[in-house]
Backbone as numpy.savetxt, mean C-alpha at the origin, in Angstrom:
# Nx Ny Nz CAx CAy CAz Cx Cy Cz
4.05 -14.78 -18.62 3.22 -13.58 -18.62 4.09 -12.33 -18.62
3.55 -11.29 -19.24 4.19 -9.98 -19.23 3.37 -9.06 -18.32
4.08 -8.33 -17.45 3.44 -7.45 -16.49 3.78 -6.00 -16.77
2.79 -5.13 -16.57 3.01 -3.69 -16.58 2.64 -3.19 -15.19
3.56 -2.48 -14.54 3.37 -2.07 -13.15 3.44 -0.55 -13.06
2.38 0.08 -12.55 2.40 1.53 -12.34 2.93 1.82 -10.93
3.47 3.03 -10.76 3.90 3.46 -9.44 5.13 2.75 -8.92
6.09 2.44 -9.79 7.26 1.67 -9.34 8.25 2.51 -8.53
8.03 3.82 -8.44 8.85 4.64 -7.57 8.29 4.70 -6.15
7.20 3.98 -5.90 6.62 3.91 -4.56 7.03 2.66 -3.82
6.49 2.51 -2.61 6.87 1.38 -1.76 6.52 0.04 -2.40
5.27 -0.11 -2.83 4.81 -1.41 -3.32 5.32 -1.70 -4.72
5.24 -0.73 -5.62 5.68 -0.96 -6.99 7.13 -1.43 -7.06
7.97 -0.87 -6.21 9.38 -1.26 -6.11 9.50 -2.76 -5.83
8.74 -3.25 -4.85 8.85 -4.66 -4.46 8.17 -5.58 -5.45
7.10 -5.11 -6.10 6.44 -5.93 -7.12 7.40 -6.21 -8.27
8.12 -5.19 -8.72 9.07 -5.39 -9.81 10.15 -6.40 -9.43
10.65 -6.29 -8.21 11.69 -7.22 -7.77 11.15 -8.65 -7.65
9.91 -8.79 -7.23 9.30 -10.12 -7.15 9.12 -10.72 -8.54
8.72 -9.90 -9.50 8.59 -10.38 -10.88 9.93 -10.89 -11.40
10.98 -10.12 -11.13 12.31 -10.52 -11.59 12.74 -11.83 -10.95
12.43 -12.00 -9.66 12.84 -13.22 -8.96 12.14 -14.45 -9.51
10.98 -14.27 -10.14 10.24 -15.40 -10.71 10.49 -15.56 -12.21
11.29 -14.68 -12.77 11.61 -14.79 -14.18 10.58 -14.21 -15.12
9.68 -13.38 -14.60 8.67 -12.76 -15.45 9.20 -11.48 -16.10
8.64 -11.15 -17.23 8.95 -9.88 -17.89 8.12 -8.79 -17.22
8.77 -7.78 -16.70 8.08 -6.68 -16.04 8.51 -5.35 -16.59
7.54 -4.50 -16.89 7.81 -3.14 -17.34 7.26 -2.20 -16.27
8.13 -1.36 -15.74 7.72 -0.43 -14.70 7.39 0.94 -15.26
6.53 1.66 -14.55 6.22 3.03 -14.97 5.96 3.90 -13.76
6.17 5.19 -13.96 5.84 6.21 -12.98 5.88 7.52 -13.74
5.56 8.61 -13.05 5.48 9.89 -13.76 6.86 10.49 -14.01
7.88 10.10 -13.25 9.23 10.64 -13.44 9.78 10.26 -14.81
10.63 11.10 -15.40 11.17 10.81 -16.72 11.94 9.49 -16.80
12.60 9.12 -15.70 13.30 7.84 -15.63 13.25 7.34 -14.20
13.52 6.05 -14.01 13.49 5.52 -12.65 14.58 6.22 -11.84
14.17 6.91 -10.78 15.13 7.73 -10.06 14.93 7.66 -8.55
14.30 6.59 -8.08 14.07 6.49 -6.64 15.21 5.72 -5.99
14.93 4.98 -4.92 16.00 4.37 -4.14 16.92 3.53 -5.04
18.19 3.87 -5.02 19.16 3.16 -5.85 19.80 2.04 -5.02
19.04 0.97 -4.82 19.49 -0.12 -3.97 20.08 -1.29 -4.76
20.26 -1.05 -6.06 20.89 -2.05 -6.93 20.06 -3.33 -7.07
18.77 -3.26 -6.71 17.90 -4.41 -6.93 17.38 -4.39 -8.36
16.65 -5.42 -8.73 16.24 -5.61 -10.12 15.46 -4.42 -10.68
14.62 -3.79 -9.85 13.78 -2.70 -10.34 14.59 -1.57 -10.93
15.81 -1.37 -10.44 16.64 -0.26 -10.92 17.20 -0.53 -12.31
17.10 -1.78 -12.76 17.67 -2.14 -14.07 16.61 -2.60 -15.07
15.38 -2.82 -14.62 14.33 -3.34 -15.50 13.78 -2.24 -16.40
13.09 -2.62 -17.48 12.52 -1.62 -18.38 11.59 -0.65 -17.65
11.69 0.61 -18.04 10.92 1.66 -17.37 10.36 2.60 -18.43
9.09 2.98 -18.27 8.44 3.92 -19.18 7.80 5.02 -18.35
8.11 6.26 -18.67 7.47 7.39 -17.99 6.01 7.48 -18.45
5.09 7.54 -17.49 3.67 7.59 -17.83 2.92 8.45 -16.82
2.18 9.42 -17.35 1.23 10.20 -16.56 -0.13 9.53 -16.74
-0.60 8.84 -15.69 -1.83 8.06 -15.83 -3.07 8.93 -16.01
-2.93 10.26 -15.79 -4.08 11.14 -16.02 -4.21 11.54 -17.49
-3.28 11.08 -18.30 -3.30 11.35 -19.74 -3.87 10.12 -20.45
-5.14 10.19 -20.83 -5.84 9.04 -21.39 -5.16 8.51 -22.64
-4.75 9.41 -23.53 -4.13 8.99 -24.78 -2.80 8.28 -24.51
-2.03 8.80 -23.56 -0.75 8.17 -23.23 -0.96 6.78 -22.64
-1.95 6.64 -21.77 -2.25 5.33 -21.18 -2.59 4.33 -22.28
-3.48 4.72 -23.18 -3.88 3.82 -24.27 -2.70 3.45 -25.16
-1.91 4.46 -25.51 -0.80 4.22 -26.43 0.25 3.29 -25.82
0.60 3.54 -24.56 1.67 2.75 -23.93 1.20 1.32 -23.64
-0.03 1.17 -23.18 -0.50 -0.19 -22.91 -0.72 -0.99 -24.20
-1.17 -0.31 -25.26 -1.32 -1.01 -26.54 0.03 -1.43 -27.09
1.05 -0.58 -26.89 2.39 -0.89 -27.39 3.05 -2.01 -26.60
2.91 -1.96 -25.27 3.57 -2.97 -24.43 2.77 -4.27 -24.37
1.45 -4.16 -24.53 0.54 -5.32 -24.59 0.79 -6.32 -23.45
0.59 -5.90 -22.20 0.83 -6.81 -21.07 -0.31 -7.82 -20.90
-0.01 -8.89 -20.18 -1.04 -9.84 -19.78 -1.70 -9.42 -18.48
-0.94 -8.68 -17.65 -1.42 -8.24 -16.35 -0.94 -6.81 -16.10
-1.83 -5.96 -15.62 -1.45 -4.63 -15.14 -1.65 -4.61 -13.62
-0.58 -4.29 -12.89 -0.68 -4.11 -11.45 -0.61 -2.61 -11.18
-1.72 -2.06 -10.74 -1.86 -0.60 -10.63 -1.58 -0.15 -9.20
-0.30 0.18 -8.96 0.15 0.65 -7.64 0.14 2.16 -7.53
0.14 2.87 -8.64 0.22 4.34 -8.61 -1.03 4.93 -7.98
-0.85 5.92 -7.13 -1.99 6.58 -6.50 -1.53 7.84 -5.80
-2.48 8.74 -5.56 -2.25 9.83 -4.62 -2.50 9.26 -3.24
-1.49 9.28 -2.36 -1.63 8.65 -1.04 -1.42 9.62 0.12
-1.19 10.91 -0.16 -1.01 11.90 0.90 -2.39 12.27 1.45
-2.80 11.56 2.50 -4.19 11.61 2.98 -4.59 13.00 3.44
-3.76 13.66 4.24 -4.13 14.98 4.74 -4.10 16.04 3.64
-3.10 15.99 2.78 -3.03 16.97 1.68 -4.23 16.87 0.75
-4.78 15.67 0.63 -5.94 15.48 -0.25 -7.14 16.30 0.19
-7.17 16.71 1.47 -8.28 17.51 1.98 -8.21 18.96 1.51
-7.04 19.42 1.08 -6.90 20.80 0.64 -7.72 21.04 -0.63
-8.45 22.12 -0.65 -9.33 22.41 -1.79 -8.56 22.44 -3.10
-7.34 22.98 -3.07 -6.58 23.10 -4.31 -5.94 21.78 -4.76
-6.07 20.73 -3.94 -5.50 19.43 -4.31 -6.57 18.43 -4.77
-7.81 18.71 -4.50 -8.85 17.71 -4.71 -9.04 17.33 -6.18
-8.82 18.28 -7.06 -8.96 17.98 -8.48 -7.89 17.00 -8.95
-6.65 17.21 -8.54 -5.58 16.29 -8.97 -5.72 14.94 -8.29
-6.21 14.90 -7.05 -6.47 13.62 -6.39 -7.46 12.81 -7.20
-8.53 13.47 -7.65 -9.53 12.77 -8.48 -8.93 12.33 -9.80
-8.14 13.19 -10.42 -7.56 12.83 -11.72 -6.67 11.59 -11.60
-5.89 11.51 -10.52 -4.98 10.37 -10.35 -5.73 9.12 -9.92
-6.49 9.22 -8.82 -7.07 8.03 -8.21 -8.34 7.53 -8.89
-9.04 8.43 -9.56 -10.30 8.02 -10.21 -10.12 7.97 -11.73
-9.82 9.12 -12.34 -9.73 9.17 -13.80 -8.60 8.27 -14.31
-7.42 8.37 -13.68 -6.29 7.55 -14.11 -6.59 6.07 -14.02
-7.27 5.68 -12.95 -7.65 4.27 -12.78 -8.65 3.85 -13.86
-9.58 4.73 -14.17 -10.55 4.42 -15.23 -9.85 4.25 -16.57
-8.90 5.11 -16.88 -8.17 4.99 -18.15 -7.44 3.65 -18.24
-6.82 3.25 -17.14 -6.10 1.98 -17.14 -7.06 0.81 -17.27
-8.17 0.85 -16.53 -9.16 -0.22 -16.62 -9.73 -0.34 -18.03
-10.01 0.79 -18.66 -10.56 0.77 -20.02 -9.56 0.19 -21.01
-8.28 0.55 -20.83 -7.24 0.01 -21.70 -7.09 -1.49 -21.48
-7.19 -1.95 -20.23 -7.12 -3.38 -19.94 -8.27 -4.13 -20.60
-9.44 -3.50 -20.63 -10.59 -4.15 -21.27 -10.35 -4.35 -22.76
-9.79 -3.32 -23.40 -9.48 -3.43 -24.84 -8.49 -4.55 -25.11
-7.51 -4.69 -24.22 -6.46 -5.69 -24.41 -6.85 -7.07 -23.91
-7.90 -7.14 -23.10 -8.31 -8.42 -22.52 -7.38 -8.91 -21.44
-6.65 -7.98 -20.79 -5.68 -8.40 -19.78 -6.25 -8.26 -18.37
-5.61 -8.91 -17.44 -6.00 -8.84 -16.03 -5.54 -7.51 -15.43
-6.26 -7.08 -14.39 -5.86 -5.87 -13.67 -5.93 -6.13 -12.17
-4.89 -5.71 -11.47 -4.88 -5.74 -10.01 -4.84 -4.29 -9.53
-5.85 -3.92 -8.75 -5.98 -2.55 -8.24 -5.79 -2.56 -6.73
-4.88 -1.73 -6.24 -4.62 -1.63 -4.81 -5.51 -0.57 -4.19
-6.28 -0.99 -3.20 -7.18 -0.06 -2.52 -6.87 -0.04 -1.03
-7.83 0.37 -0.22 -7.55 0.73 1.16 -8.74 0.47 2.07
-8.46 0.28 3.35 -9.51 0.19 4.36 -10.28 1.50 4.48
-9.72 2.59 3.96 -10.36 3.91 4.07 -11.66 4.02 3.26
-12.01 3.00 2.49 -13.31 3.05 1.79 -14.46 2.83 2.78
-14.14 2.33 3.99 -15.15 2.12 5.02 -15.10 3.27 6.04
-16.14 3.33 6.90 -16.19 4.44 7.85 -15.41 4.19 9.14
-14.88 2.97 9.31 -14.02 2.70 10.46 -14.75 2.66 11.79
-16.04 2.43 11.78 -16.80 2.37 13.02 -16.92 0.93 13.52
-17.22 0.77 14.80 -17.42 -0.56 15.37 -16.11 -1.28 15.60
-16.21 -2.59 15.87 -15.03 -3.41 16.12 -15.00 -4.67 15.26
-16.03 -4.88 14.46 -16.10 -6.07 13.61 -15.18 -5.91 12.40
-14.35 -6.91 12.11 -13.50 -6.81 10.92 -14.32 -6.67 9.64
-13.86 -5.82 8.73 -14.55 -5.59 7.47 -14.34 -6.77 6.53
-15.43 -7.22 5.93 -15.37 -8.31 4.95 -15.05 -7.73 3.57
-14.28 -8.45 2.75 -13.90 -7.90 1.44 -15.08 -7.62 0.52
-16.15 -8.39 0.65 -17.31 -8.18 -0.23 -18.38 -7.30 0.39
-18.07 -6.68 1.53 -18.98 -5.73 2.15 -19.13 -4.50 1.25
-20.35 -4.07 1.05 -20.61 -2.91 0.19 -21.09 -1.71 1.00
-20.92 -1.77 2.30 -21.36 -0.67 3.17 -20.28 0.40 3.23
-20.09 1.06 2.09 -19.01 2.05 1.97 -19.43 3.40 2.55
-18.56 3.96 3.38 -18.80 5.32 3.88 -17.46 5.97 4.18
-16.67 6.26 3.16 -15.34 6.85 3.41 -15.44 8.16 4.15
-14.47 8.38 5.05 -14.47 9.54 5.93 -13.73 10.74 5.36
-12.96 10.52 4.30 -12.12 11.61 3.80 -12.01 11.55 2.28
-11.40 12.58 1.71 -11.29 12.70 0.25 -10.50 11.55 -0.34
-9.40 11.19 0.31 -8.59 10.06 -0.17 -9.43 8.79 -0.26
-10.15 8.46 0.81 -10.99 7.26 0.81 -12.07 7.31 -0.26
-12.66 8.49 -0.45 -13.68 8.64 -1.49 -13.09 8.37 -2.88
-11.89 8.89 -3.10 -11.26 8.74 -4.42 -10.89 7.28 -4.69
-10.41 6.58 -3.66 -10.05 5.17 -3.84 -11.29 4.31 -4.05
-12.39 4.65 -3.41 -13.64 3.92 -3.64 -14.11 4.11 -5.08
-14.04 5.34 -5.58 -14.43 5.58 -6.96 -13.51 4.84 -7.92
-12.24 4.71 -7.57 -11.31 3.92 -8.36 -11.71 2.45 -8.38
-12.07 1.92 -7.22 -12.56 0.54 -7.15 -13.75 0.33 -8.09
-14.68 1.26 -8.03 -15.90 1.13 -8.83 -15.61 1.23 -10.32
-14.62 2.06 -10.67 -14.22 2.15 -12.08 -13.72 0.80 -12.58
-12.92 0.13 -11.75 -12.37 -1.18 -12.13 -13.49 -2.22 -12.22
-14.30 -2.31 -11.18 -15.33 -3.35 -11.11 -16.41 -3.17 -12.17
-16.69 -1.91 -12.53 -17.74 -1.65 -13.53 -17.24 -1.78 -14.96
-15.91 -1.87 -15.14 -15.32 -1.93 -16.48 -14.88 -3.34 -16.85
-14.34 -4.07 -15.87 -13.66 -5.33 -16.15 -14.35 -6.53 -15.51
-14.07 -7.70 -16.05 -14.43 -8.96 -15.41 -13.20 -9.60 -14.76
-12.05 -9.41 -15.40 -10.81 -10.04 -14.90 -10.04 -9.04 -14.04
-10.51 -8.87 -12.79 -9.86 -7.91 -11.90 -9.73 -8.47 -10.49
-8.71 -7.96 -9.80 -8.53 -8.19 -8.37 -8.51 -6.81 -7.71
-9.38 -6.57 -6.78 -9.35 -5.36 -5.97 -8.83 -5.77 -4.60
-7.66 -5.27 -4.25 -6.95 -5.72 -3.05 -6.82 -4.55 -2.08
-7.53 -4.65 -0.96 -7.48 -3.58 0.05 -6.39 -3.91 1.06
-5.58 -2.91 1.35 -4.45 -3.06 2.27 -4.51 -1.95 3.31
-3.66 -2.04 4.34 -3.65 -1.02 5.39 -2.28 -0.94 6.04
-1.94 0.21 6.56 -0.73 0.41 7.37 0.51 -0.12 6.65
0.73 0.40 5.46 1.74 -0.16 4.56 3.15 0.33 4.92
4.12 -0.57 4.85 5.52 -0.17 4.99 6.39 -0.98 4.03
7.42 -0.32 3.51 8.34 -0.96 2.58 9.68 -0.24 2.57
10.61 -0.80 1.84 11.98 -0.26 1.82 12.05 1.09 1.12
11.24 1.26 0.11 11.30 2.45 -0.73 10.24 3.46 -0.29
10.64 4.67 0.03 9.66 5.69 0.38 9.46 5.86 1.87
8.51 6.72 2.23 8.24 7.05 3.63 7.17 6.12 4.20
7.23 5.91 5.51 6.20 5.13 6.18 6.27 5.38 7.68
5.33 4.80 8.42 5.22 5.02 9.85 6.47 4.56 10.61
7.01 3.42 10.21 8.18 2.88 10.92 9.36 3.84 10.80
9.64 4.29 9.59 10.76 5.22 9.39 10.53 6.52 10.16
9.27 6.97 10.19 8.95 8.19 10.94 9.23 8.01 12.42
8.79 6.88 13.00 9.01 6.64 14.42 10.50 6.51 14.74
11.25 5.84 13.89 12.69 5.70 14.13 13.39 7.05 14.08
12.97 7.90 13.15 13.57 9.23 13.04 13.20 10.10 14.23
11.92 10.12 14.58 11.46 10.93 15.71 12.09 10.42 17.01
12.23 9.10 17.13 12.79 8.52 18.34 14.24 8.89 18.58
14.94 9.26 17.52 16.34 9.70 17.68 16.44 11.09 18.28
15.38 11.87 18.13 15.45 13.29 18.47 14.53 13.70 19.62
13.74 12.75 20.13 12.81 13.06 21.22 12.87 11.97 22.28
12.69 12.38 23.53 12.68 11.37 24.60 11.27 11.03 25.07
10.27 11.75 24.53 8.88 11.46 24.87 8.04 11.50 23.60
7.25 10.45 23.40 6.35 10.38 22.24 4.95 10.05 22.72
3.95 10.58 22.03 2.57 10.17 22.25 2.05 9.55 20.96
1.40 8.39 21.08 0.91 7.66 19.90 -0.50 7.17 20.19
-1.37 7.28 19.20 -2.78 6.93 19.42 -2.95 5.43 19.65
-3.88 5.10 20.52 -4.13 3.70 20.85 -5.58 3.28 20.59
-6.35 4.13 19.89 -7.74 3.78 19.61 -8.03 3.62 18.12
-6.97 3.60 17.31 -7.10 3.23 15.89 -6.47 1.84 15.75
-7.27 0.89 15.29 -6.87 -0.52 15.35 -6.79 -1.12 13.94
-5.69 -1.83 13.66 -5.54 -2.48 12.36 -4.39 -3.47 12.39
-3.80 -3.73 11.22 -2.66 -4.63 11.11 -1.73 -4.10 10.01
-0.42 -4.11 10.24 0.52 -3.62 9.22 0.61 -4.55 8.00
1.08 -3.97 6.90 1.28 -4.71 5.65 2.67 -4.41 5.10
3.49 -5.43 5.00 4.86 -5.29 4.47 4.82 -5.51 2.97
5.27 -4.51 2.20 5.16 -4.59 0.74 5.95 -5.75 0.15
7.04 -6.14 0.78 7.83 -7.28 0.30 6.98 -8.55 0.30
6.20 -8.74 1.36 5.33 -9.92 1.46 4.12 -9.78 0.54
3.56 -8.58 0.50 2.39 -8.33 -0.34 2.69 -8.58 -1.81
3.87 -8.17 -2.27 4.24 -8.35 -3.68 4.16 -9.81 -4.09
4.61 -10.70 -3.21 4.55 -12.14 -3.50 3.12 -12.59 -3.71
2.23 -12.14 -2.85 0.83 -12.55 -2.96 0.18 -11.99 -4.23
0.51 -10.76 -4.59 -0.08 -10.17 -5.80 0.29 -10.97 -7.05
1.53 -11.45 -7.11 1.91 -12.26 -8.26 1.22 -13.61 -8.21
1.05 -14.17 -7.02 0.27 -15.40 -6.88 -1.14 -15.20 -7.45
-1.74 -14.07 -7.14 -3.08 -13.77 -7.65 -3.07 -13.67 -9.17
-2.07 -12.96 -9.69 -1.99 -12.77 -11.14 -1.86 -14.10 -11.88
-1.27 -15.08 -11.22 -1.11 -16.41 -11.83 -2.41 -17.21 -11.80
-3.42 -16.68 -11.13 -4.70 -17.38 -11.00 -5.80 -16.65 -11.77
-6.99 -17.21 -11.68 -8.17 -16.55 -12.23 -9.25 -16.43 -11.15
-8.78 -16.29 -9.91 -9.70 -16.20 -8.76 -10.00 -14.73 -8.48
-10.73 -14.14 -9.41 -10.96 -12.70 -9.40 -11.88 -12.26 -8.26
-11.85 -10.96 -7.96 -12.75 -10.41 -6.97 -12.07 -9.49 -5.99
-12.76 -9.24 -4.88 -12.28 -8.36 -3.83 -11.56 -9.18 -2.76
-10.42 -8.66 -2.30 -9.66 -9.33 -1.24 -9.14 -8.30 -0.25
-8.99 -8.75 1.00 -8.30 -7.96 2.02 -6.98 -8.63 2.33
-5.92 -7.83 2.38 -4.58 -8.37 2.61 -3.81 -7.47 3.59
-3.40 -8.04 4.69 -2.38 -7.45 5.56 -1.54 -8.63 6.05
-0.49 -8.35 6.79 0.22 -9.45 7.44 -0.67 -10.08 8.50
-0.33 -11.30 8.88 -1.07 -11.99 9.94 -0.59 -11.48 11.30
-1.14 -12.04 12.37 -0.68 -11.70 13.71 -1.65 -10.91 14.55
-2.88 -10.75 14.08 -3.90 -10.09 14.88 -3.95 -8.59 14.69
-4.83 -7.97 15.46 -5.10 -6.54 15.34 -4.43 -5.78 16.48
-3.84 -4.64 16.15 -3.08 -3.84 17.12 -3.40 -2.36 16.92
-2.94 -1.54 17.87 -3.05 -0.09 17.73 -1.72 0.47 17.23
-1.75 1.73 16.83 -0.51 2.39 16.44 0.47 2.45 17.62
-0.08 2.58 18.82 0.77 2.56 20.03 1.46 1.20 20.17
0.68 0.12 20.02 1.27 -1.23 20.09 2.38 -1.38 19.06
2.11 -0.90 17.86 3.07 -1.00 16.76 4.36 -0.26 17.11
4.22 0.96 17.64 5.40 1.75 18.00 6.25 1.05 19.06
5.58 0.51 20.09 6.32 -0.18 21.15 7.11 -1.37 20.59
6.50 -2.10 19.64 7.19 -3.27 19.07 8.32 -2.83 18.14
8.15 -1.73 17.44 9.23 -1.19 16.60 10.46 -0.91 17.46
10.26 -0.20 18.56 11.39 0.14 19.43 11.95 -1.09 20.13
11.08 -2.02 20.55 11.58 -3.23 21.22 12.48 -4.02 20.30
12.04 -4.19 19.03 12.85 -4.95 18.08 14.13 -4.20 17.71
14.05 -2.89 17.61 15.24 -2.10 17.29 16.30 -2.29 18.38
15.87 -2.28 19.62 16.79 -2.50 20.74 17.38 -3.90 20.66
16.55 -4.90 20.36 17.03 -6.28 20.25 18.07 -6.43 19.14
18.01 -5.53 18.16 18.98 -5.55 17.06 20.21 -4.69 17.37
20.29 -4.22 18.63 21.49 -3.51 19.05 21.40 -2.00 19.08
20.21 -1.45 18.78 20.04 0.00 18.74 19.45 0.49 20.06
20.31 0.58 21.07 19.85 0.90 22.42 19.33 2.33 22.56
19.55 3.17 21.55 19.01 4.52 21.61 17.48 4.54 21.65
16.88 3.39 21.33 15.43 3.30 21.35 14.89 2.60 22.60
15.74 2.35 23.58 15.24 1.63 24.76 14.46 2.57 25.68
13.87 2.00 26.75 12.98 2.77 27.61 13.72 3.78 28.47
15.04 3.66 28.55 15.82 4.67 29.25 15.96 5.95 28.41
15.76 5.80 27.12 15.92 6.94 26.22 14.60 7.51 25.70
13.58 6.66 25.59 12.30 7.09 25.01 11.14 6.58 25.85
10.22 7.47 26.17 8.95 7.10 26.81 7.83 7.27 25.79
7.08 6.20 25.55 5.96 6.24 24.61 4.67 6.18 25.40
3.82 7.20 25.24 2.58 7.30 26.00 1.39 7.12 25.07
0.45 6.21 25.43 -0.75 6.04 24.61 -1.74 7.18 24.85
-2.35 7.66 23.77 -3.39 8.69 23.87 -4.53 8.35 22.91
-5.68 8.92 23.14 -6.79 8.75 22.21 -6.59 9.69 21.01
-7.31 9.41 19.95 -7.25 10.29 18.78 -7.67 11.71 19.16
-8.69 11.82 20.02 -9.16 13.14 20.46 -8.08 13.87 21.24
-7.36 13.14 22.11 -6.29 13.75 22.89 -5.11 14.15 22.02
-4.84 13.34 20.99 -3.71 13.62 20.11 -3.94 14.89 19.31
-5.19 15.11 18.93 -5.51 16.30 18.14 -5.91 15.92 16.73
-6.89 16.61 16.23 -7.45 16.26 14.92 -6.47 16.56 13.80
-6.41 15.64 12.82 -5.66 15.89 11.59 -6.64 16.43 10.56
-6.13 16.89 9.45 -7.02 17.41 8.40 -8.03 16.38 7.97
-7.55 15.15 7.76 -8.42 14.07 7.29 -8.82 13.19 8.47
-10.09 12.87 8.56 -10.55 11.95 9.60 -9.97 10.56 9.33
-9.52 9.89 10.39 -8.95 8.55 10.28 -9.93 7.52 10.83
-10.00 6.34 10.23 -10.89 5.30 10.76 -10.35 4.72 12.07
-11.24 4.48 13.03 -10.84 3.81 14.26 -10.70 2.30 14.03
-11.58 1.76 13.21 -11.59 0.31 12.98 -11.07 0.00 11.58
-9.79 -0.37 11.51 -9.18 -0.78 10.24 -8.94 -2.29 10.22
-9.72 -3.02 11.00 -9.60 -4.48 11.00 -10.14 -5.03 9.68
-9.29 -5.74 8.96 -9.69 -6.32 7.68 -9.73 -7.84 7.80
-10.86 -8.43 7.48 -11.01 -9.88 7.51 -10.34 -10.47 6.26
-9.39 -11.37 6.47 -8.59 -11.91 5.36 -8.91 -13.37 5.05
-9.97 -13.90 5.65 -10.26 -15.33 5.51 -10.53 -15.74 4.06
-10.97 -14.81 3.24 -11.24 -15.13 1.84 -9.97 -15.57 1.11
-8.82 -15.08 1.56 -7.55 -15.47 0.94 -7.34 -16.98 1.00
-7.45 -17.53 2.21 -7.22 -18.97 2.37 -8.33 -19.77 1.73
-9.54 -19.24 1.74 -10.66 -19.93 1.08 -10.40 -20.06 -0.41
-9.70 -19.07 -0.99 -9.40 -19.09 -2.42 -8.12 -19.87 -2.72
-7.44 -20.34 -1.67 -6.23 -21.14 -1.87 -4.94 -20.35 -1.89
-5.00 -19.07 -1.52 -3.79 -18.26 -1.48 -3.10 -18.41 -0.12
-1.77 -18.26 -0.13 -1.00 -18.34 1.10 -1.00 -16.97 1.79
-1.46 -16.89 3.04 -1.48 -15.60 3.75 -0.07 -15.04 3.94
0.00 -13.76 4.26 1.28 -13.13 4.56 1.77 -13.58 5.94
3.08 -13.55 6.19 3.61 -13.92 7.50 3.12 -12.97 8.61
3.38 -13.36 9.85 3.06 -12.55 11.01 3.73 -11.17 10.90
3.03 -10.13 11.32 3.57 -8.77 11.18 4.84 -8.56 12.01
4.95 -9.24 13.14 6.18 -9.10 13.94 7.37 -9.69 13.21
7.15 -10.79 12.50 8.21 -11.37 11.68 8.58 -10.43 10.54
7.56 -9.85 9.91 7.80 -8.90 8.83 8.58 -7.69 9.32
8.21 -7.19 10.49 8.90 -6.04 11.08 10.36 -6.37 11.37
10.62 -7.57 11.88 11.98 -7.97 12.19 12.84 -8.02 10.93
12.30 -8.58 9.86 13.04 -8.64 8.60 13.28 -7.24 8.05
12.28 -6.38 8.17 12.38 -5.02 7.65 13.42 -4.21 8.43
13.36 -4.27 9.75 14.31 -3.52 10.56 15.74 -4.01 10.34
15.90 -5.31 10.20 17.23 -5.87 9.91 17.78 -5.28 8.62
16.87 -5.05 7.67 17.25 -4.54 6.36 17.63 -3.06 6.40
16.87 -2.25 7.16 17.04 -0.80 7.04 17.84 -0.14 8.16
17.93 -0.78 9.33 18.50 -0.06 10.48 19.99 0.25 10.33
20.68 -0.53 9.52 22.10 -0.28 9.34 22.38 0.68 8.18
21.30 1.26 7.64 21.45 2.21 6.55 20.76 3.51 6.94
21.06 4.56 6.22 20.29 5.79 6.38 18.94 5.60 5.71
17.89 6.09 6.34 16.56 5.93 5.75 15.81 7.25 5.80
C-alpha cells in the first residue's frame, strides 16, 4: 500500500511516517512548510518523500492526491491550539483547516476510492458526567470552537466516504512538537511550586504507540468510529504530573524530586478559567478496539517511561 500523510511536522504525523518506514510501506508526507523542517532526529521521516500542501486549497489537494494516488490517506494535520481558536480573528482559519480542509481531502479520497483515517478528539463531547464515552455515541455537544471544528470535520468524512476510520484521541504526547509532559518538565526546572488541576479526567496517548495502531487499521477494512488512548485506566492531570516527576527522578533527574518541587492539586475553578472551556470527563471507552481484533496500546505508565528515557537526555 501507498500512504499519504498530512501534518508530518506534528507529533503524530512524525511517528506515522516512521512506522510506515519500519514496515516497508511507501509513505509520502505533507505539511504546509515548503520542505520538511521540523525535528531533525535523523529518523526515516526526515528522509522520506515530502510535498508541501496547504489543505485549505481545494485545487492543490485534488491535484496532489490525484498525482500521488495513495491507497490510504492518514489525515493528521489540524489546527490544535485550543485557546487561540476562541479568538474571533482566528475562527475563520480554524474552520478552513479543520472543516474545509478535511472536506477537500475526504472528497479527493472518494474520487480515488482510497481509505481515509481522520484523527479527532474527545472534545466533540461536552465532558459531563463520569461515564466513559462510547465511540458510536452521537450525543455531541462540544464546549469550544476547536471541538466544534473537529466535529464538523468528522461529519465531513462520515458523510462523504464509506471507507473511513474516525479515531478519537486525548492527551497526546510525542517526540516532535510541544505537549504537556515537556511543559511540566520545563516549568519544573524553574519553579518549586506547581498547581495542577485534578478534576479533569482522561488517559494519555503516546503517538509512537498510536502510529502502530493506525497502520494496523489501514491494513484492515474494519471501518468506523474508534476511541484510542494508552491503557492503564483514567487519571487526572495532577496524577499525570506526579507520575512524570516520579519517573524522571527514577531516571536520575533528582531536580524533579519532592525536595525541589511541590505539586498541589486544584479544581479547574480554583486554577482559573482558560479561554476555551475544557471537558471534565475525557474518559474514552476503547473496548471496540479489541472487539474488532485490534491490539490495544500499552499502559500509559509504560509509554511515559519509554518517552522520558528518549527525551530527558536531550534538549526539548
